[in-house]
Every structure is written in C-alpha cells, then in structure tokens.
XYZ file of N, CA and C in Angstrom:
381
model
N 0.336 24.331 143.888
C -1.009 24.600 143.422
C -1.111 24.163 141.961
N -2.042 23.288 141.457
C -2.178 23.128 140.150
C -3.133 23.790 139.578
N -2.748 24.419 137.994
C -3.382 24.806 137.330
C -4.187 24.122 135.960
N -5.349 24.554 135.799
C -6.541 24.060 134.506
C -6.273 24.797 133.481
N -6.186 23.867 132.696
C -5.516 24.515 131.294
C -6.295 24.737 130.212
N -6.540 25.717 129.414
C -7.602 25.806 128.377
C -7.225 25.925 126.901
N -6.656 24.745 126.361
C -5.997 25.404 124.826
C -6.428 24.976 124.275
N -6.167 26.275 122.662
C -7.166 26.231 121.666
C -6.983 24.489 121.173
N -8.322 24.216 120.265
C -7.965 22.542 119.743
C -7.921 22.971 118.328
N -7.240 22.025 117.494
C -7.261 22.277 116.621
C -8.398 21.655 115.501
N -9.086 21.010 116.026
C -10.289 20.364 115.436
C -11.343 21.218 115.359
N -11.322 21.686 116.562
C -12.779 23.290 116.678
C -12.008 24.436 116.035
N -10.596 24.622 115.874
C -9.998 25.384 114.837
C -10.936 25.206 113.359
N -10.594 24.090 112.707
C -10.604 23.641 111.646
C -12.110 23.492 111.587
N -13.391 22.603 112.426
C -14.544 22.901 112.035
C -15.379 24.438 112.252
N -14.793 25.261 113.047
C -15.252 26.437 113.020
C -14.882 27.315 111.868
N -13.982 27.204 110.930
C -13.380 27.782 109.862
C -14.640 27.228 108.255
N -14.720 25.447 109.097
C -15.403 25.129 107.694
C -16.796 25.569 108.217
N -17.358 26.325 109.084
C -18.836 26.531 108.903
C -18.944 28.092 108.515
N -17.991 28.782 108.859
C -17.066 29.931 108.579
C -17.354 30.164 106.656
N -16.449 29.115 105.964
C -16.717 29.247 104.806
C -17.570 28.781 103.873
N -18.620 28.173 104.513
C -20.089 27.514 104.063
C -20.721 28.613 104.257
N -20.673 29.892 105.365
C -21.631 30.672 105.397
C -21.052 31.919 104.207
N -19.815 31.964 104.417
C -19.076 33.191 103.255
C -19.050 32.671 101.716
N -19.546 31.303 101.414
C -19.417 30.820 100.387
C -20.864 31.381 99.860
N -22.137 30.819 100.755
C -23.415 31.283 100.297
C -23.716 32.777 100.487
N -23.290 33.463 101.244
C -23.368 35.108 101.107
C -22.720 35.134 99.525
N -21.464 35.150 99.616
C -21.233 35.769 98.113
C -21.538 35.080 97.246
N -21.953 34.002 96.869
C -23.291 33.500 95.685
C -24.280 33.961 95.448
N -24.895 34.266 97.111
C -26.374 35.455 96.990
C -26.148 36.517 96.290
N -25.356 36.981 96.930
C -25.034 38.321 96.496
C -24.906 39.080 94.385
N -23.499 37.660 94.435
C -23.731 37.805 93.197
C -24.999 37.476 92.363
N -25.698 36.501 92.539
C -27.096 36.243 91.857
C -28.204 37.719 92.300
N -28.145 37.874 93.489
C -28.807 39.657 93.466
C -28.175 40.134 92.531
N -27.235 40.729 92.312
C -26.855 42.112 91.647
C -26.485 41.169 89.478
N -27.119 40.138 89.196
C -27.029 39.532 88.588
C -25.986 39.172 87.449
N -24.773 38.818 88.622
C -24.116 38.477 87.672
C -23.699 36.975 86.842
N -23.825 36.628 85.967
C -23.802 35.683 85.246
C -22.692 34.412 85.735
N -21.935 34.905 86.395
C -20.846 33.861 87.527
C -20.991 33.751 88.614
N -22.619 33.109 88.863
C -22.337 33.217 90.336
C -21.714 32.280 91.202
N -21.346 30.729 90.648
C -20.650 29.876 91.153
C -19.109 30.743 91.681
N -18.682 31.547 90.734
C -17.440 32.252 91.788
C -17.286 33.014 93.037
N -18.643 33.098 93.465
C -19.162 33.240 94.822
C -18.554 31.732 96.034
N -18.986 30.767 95.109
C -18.514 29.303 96.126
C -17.022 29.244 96.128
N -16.200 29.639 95.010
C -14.730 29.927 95.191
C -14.145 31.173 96.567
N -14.426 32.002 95.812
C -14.100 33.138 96.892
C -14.762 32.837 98.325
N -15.855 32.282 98.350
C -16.074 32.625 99.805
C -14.804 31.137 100.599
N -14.794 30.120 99.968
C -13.720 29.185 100.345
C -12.619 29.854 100.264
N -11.978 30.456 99.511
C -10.964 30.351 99.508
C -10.500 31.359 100.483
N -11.407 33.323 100.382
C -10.923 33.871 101.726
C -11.183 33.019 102.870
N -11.616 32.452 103.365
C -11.799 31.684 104.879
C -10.306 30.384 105.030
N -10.288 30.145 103.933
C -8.608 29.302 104.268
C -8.181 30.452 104.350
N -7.656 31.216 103.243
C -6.466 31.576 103.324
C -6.624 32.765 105.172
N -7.625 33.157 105.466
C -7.760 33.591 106.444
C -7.534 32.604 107.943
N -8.165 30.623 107.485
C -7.348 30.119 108.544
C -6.037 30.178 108.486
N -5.443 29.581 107.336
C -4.299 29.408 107.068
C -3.449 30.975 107.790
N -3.431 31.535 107.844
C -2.649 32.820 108.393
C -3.006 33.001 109.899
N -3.821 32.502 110.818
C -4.075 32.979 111.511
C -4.208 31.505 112.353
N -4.122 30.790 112.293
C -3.822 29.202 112.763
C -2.507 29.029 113.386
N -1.707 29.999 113.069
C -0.538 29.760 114.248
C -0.975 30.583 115.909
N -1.120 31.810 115.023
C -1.341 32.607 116.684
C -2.797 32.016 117.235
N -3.689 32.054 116.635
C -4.924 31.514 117.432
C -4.901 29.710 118.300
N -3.902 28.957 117.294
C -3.793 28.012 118.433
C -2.691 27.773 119.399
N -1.856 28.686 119.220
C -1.243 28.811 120.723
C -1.831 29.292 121.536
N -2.968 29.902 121.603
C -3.837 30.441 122.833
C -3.609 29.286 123.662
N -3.485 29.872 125.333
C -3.876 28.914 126.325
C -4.099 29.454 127.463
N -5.848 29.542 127.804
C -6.199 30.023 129.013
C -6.101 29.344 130.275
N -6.168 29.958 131.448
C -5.750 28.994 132.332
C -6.306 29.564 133.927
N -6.629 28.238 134.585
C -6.895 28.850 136.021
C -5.309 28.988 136.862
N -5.433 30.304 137.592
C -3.748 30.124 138.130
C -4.274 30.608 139.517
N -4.162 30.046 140.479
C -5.637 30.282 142.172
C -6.474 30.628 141.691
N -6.724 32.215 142.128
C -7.835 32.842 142.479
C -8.076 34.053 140.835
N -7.277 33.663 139.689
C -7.372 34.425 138.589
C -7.626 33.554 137.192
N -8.360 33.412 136.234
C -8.250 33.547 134.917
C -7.173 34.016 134.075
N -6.153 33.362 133.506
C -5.118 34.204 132.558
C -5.371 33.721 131.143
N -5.000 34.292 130.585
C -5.124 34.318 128.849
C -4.041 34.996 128.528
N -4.004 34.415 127.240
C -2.999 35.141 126.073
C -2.876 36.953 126.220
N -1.409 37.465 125.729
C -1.440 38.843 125.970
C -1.316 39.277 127.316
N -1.024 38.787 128.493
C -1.466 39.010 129.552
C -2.722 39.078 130.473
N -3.180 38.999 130.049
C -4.583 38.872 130.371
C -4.980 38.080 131.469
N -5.659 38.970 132.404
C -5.973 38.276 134.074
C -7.291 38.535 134.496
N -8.314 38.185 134.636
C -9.316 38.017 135.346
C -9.599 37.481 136.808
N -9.580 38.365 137.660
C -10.109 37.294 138.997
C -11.101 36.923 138.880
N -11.488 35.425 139.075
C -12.739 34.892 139.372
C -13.892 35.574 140.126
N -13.633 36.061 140.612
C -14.509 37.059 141.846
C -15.169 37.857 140.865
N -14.654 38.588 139.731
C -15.061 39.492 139.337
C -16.264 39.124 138.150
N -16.074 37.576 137.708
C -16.577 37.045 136.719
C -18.391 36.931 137.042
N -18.917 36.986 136.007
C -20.458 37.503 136.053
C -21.170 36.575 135.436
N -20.884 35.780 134.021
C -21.414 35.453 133.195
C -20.235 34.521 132.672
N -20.750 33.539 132.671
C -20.355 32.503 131.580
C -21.062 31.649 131.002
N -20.468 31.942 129.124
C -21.656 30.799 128.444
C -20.874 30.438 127.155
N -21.513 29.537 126.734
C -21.078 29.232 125.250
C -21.647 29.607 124.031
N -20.823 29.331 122.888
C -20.975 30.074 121.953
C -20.330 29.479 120.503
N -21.003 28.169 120.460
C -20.052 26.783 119.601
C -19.187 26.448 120.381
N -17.856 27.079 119.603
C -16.793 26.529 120.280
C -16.265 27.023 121.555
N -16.547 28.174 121.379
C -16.280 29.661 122.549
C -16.899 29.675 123.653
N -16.244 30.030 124.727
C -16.673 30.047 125.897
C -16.444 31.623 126.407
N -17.574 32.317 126.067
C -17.062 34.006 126.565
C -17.599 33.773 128.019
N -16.732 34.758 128.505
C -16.788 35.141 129.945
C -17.023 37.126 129.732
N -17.843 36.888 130.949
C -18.119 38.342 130.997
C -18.331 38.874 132.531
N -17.086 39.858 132.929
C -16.836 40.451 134.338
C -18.261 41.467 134.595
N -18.282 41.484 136.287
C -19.354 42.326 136.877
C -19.426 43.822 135.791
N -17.726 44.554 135.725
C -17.949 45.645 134.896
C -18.167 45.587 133.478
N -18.092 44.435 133.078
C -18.839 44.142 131.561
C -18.042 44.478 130.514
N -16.568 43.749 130.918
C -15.438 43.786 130.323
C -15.784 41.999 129.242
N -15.744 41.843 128.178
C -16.160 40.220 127.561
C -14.581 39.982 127.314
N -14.683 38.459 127.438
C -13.476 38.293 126.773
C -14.296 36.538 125.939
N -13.020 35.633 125.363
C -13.375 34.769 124.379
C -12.514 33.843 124.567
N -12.863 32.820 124.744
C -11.716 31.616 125.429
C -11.929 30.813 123.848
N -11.544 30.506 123.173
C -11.386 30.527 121.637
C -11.470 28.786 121.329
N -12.358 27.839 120.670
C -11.814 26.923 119.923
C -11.495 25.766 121.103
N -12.509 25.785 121.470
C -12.359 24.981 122.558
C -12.974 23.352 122.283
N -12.577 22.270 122.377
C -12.593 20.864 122.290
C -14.078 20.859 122.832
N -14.243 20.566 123.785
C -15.435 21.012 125.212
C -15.641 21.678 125.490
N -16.809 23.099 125.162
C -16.533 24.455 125.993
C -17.551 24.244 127.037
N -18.384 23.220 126.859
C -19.093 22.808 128.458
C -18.142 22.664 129.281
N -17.395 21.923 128.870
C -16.222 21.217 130.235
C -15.459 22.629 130.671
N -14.959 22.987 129.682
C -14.438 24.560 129.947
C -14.864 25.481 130.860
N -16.583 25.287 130.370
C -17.344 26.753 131.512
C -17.392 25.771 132.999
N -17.737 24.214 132.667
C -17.962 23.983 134.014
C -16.738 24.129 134.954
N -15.673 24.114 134.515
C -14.213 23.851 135.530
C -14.161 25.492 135.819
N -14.263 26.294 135.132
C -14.565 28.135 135.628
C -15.694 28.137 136.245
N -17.042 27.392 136.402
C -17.327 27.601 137.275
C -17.422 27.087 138.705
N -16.430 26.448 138.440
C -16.091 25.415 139.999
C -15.141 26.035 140.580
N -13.913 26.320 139.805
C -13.481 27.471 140.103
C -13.857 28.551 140.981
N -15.130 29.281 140.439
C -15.484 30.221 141.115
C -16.039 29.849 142.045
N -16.611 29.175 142.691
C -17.462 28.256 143.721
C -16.614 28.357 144.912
C-alpha cells in the first residue's frame, strides 16, 4: 500500500515567518508611536528580530513535521491519527491546511508547498 506524504517546506517555513514579522514589526511601531515614544523605529527592530529568533528556534522541530495518508487514517507528528471517515472539514489557511473531525477535534498540517494539492489528495482520500 503506498502512502501520501505531507512535509513541512521550507520555503512556506521561511515566507510565513517573513509575513509573521512585517505584521510584528508594524504592531510594535504602532504601538510605540501610540503611547509616544520618541523611538519608534525600534518597533521595526524588535518586531524582526523576535520573529527570527522565534524562526530560528523552532525551524528544526516544525520542519520535520510529516503528515501522511497511511489506508484508511491521517497520521501526523506526535502520534497523531485521524481516520478519514471521521474528517468533516477541510480548508486552507496560507500555508496550512487545517482539518477538522465530525467531533470538532482541529488539527494543522503546517507549511505546506501546495496546501491545495494537500487538501485535494485528503480529499480523494476520503472519497
């Protein structure tokens, strides 16, 4: 029996991080210009720099993720098993492809290259 493989990419890693710190860059610029402080360009530092150093740490475990069809189940990282049967909802979400079971359990298929191609092969799958 062959299995469909779903691993994280590292390109939707890396552009989801930089829209990540374009949005944390302009929050804390706002912010500081609200509460008026006279530096607010160190708003465009900090918000860059937590979002690396937050990829940077978290870029090993998030791209070894690899979801996968195995028959009649969904597996993911951690153990993680879904039967198809049970699956309710699937959609995207940029890079993300959440899935969401009849009992309304969500999960997050993470950083995905294609998450069209992704939802469509889960839902052929389920078919």
């Amino acid at each position: 029996m062959s299995m469909t493989h779903f691993p994280a990419d590292r390109t939707a890693y890396v552009r989801a991080h930089l829209w990540l710190a374009l949005g944390a860059m302009a929050g804390a610029t706002l912010i500081l210009w609200l509460i008026g402080n006279p530096y607010v360009w160190t708003g465009l530092v900090a918000g860059a720099g937590a979002i690396a150093l937050r990829g940077f740490y978290l870029a090993s475990e998030e791209l070894a993720a690899v979801w996968a069809i195995e028959g009649h189940d969904l597996t993911g990282p951690g153990g993680q098993r879904i039967s198809l049967a049970r699956i309710e909802t699937i959609r995207t979400i940029g890079s993300f492809v959440q899935v969401i079971t009849r009992d309304g359990h969500k999960y997050l298929i993470k950083y995905q290259a294609d998450p069209q191609a992704t939802m469509t092969a889960i839902e052929r799958a389920r078919a």
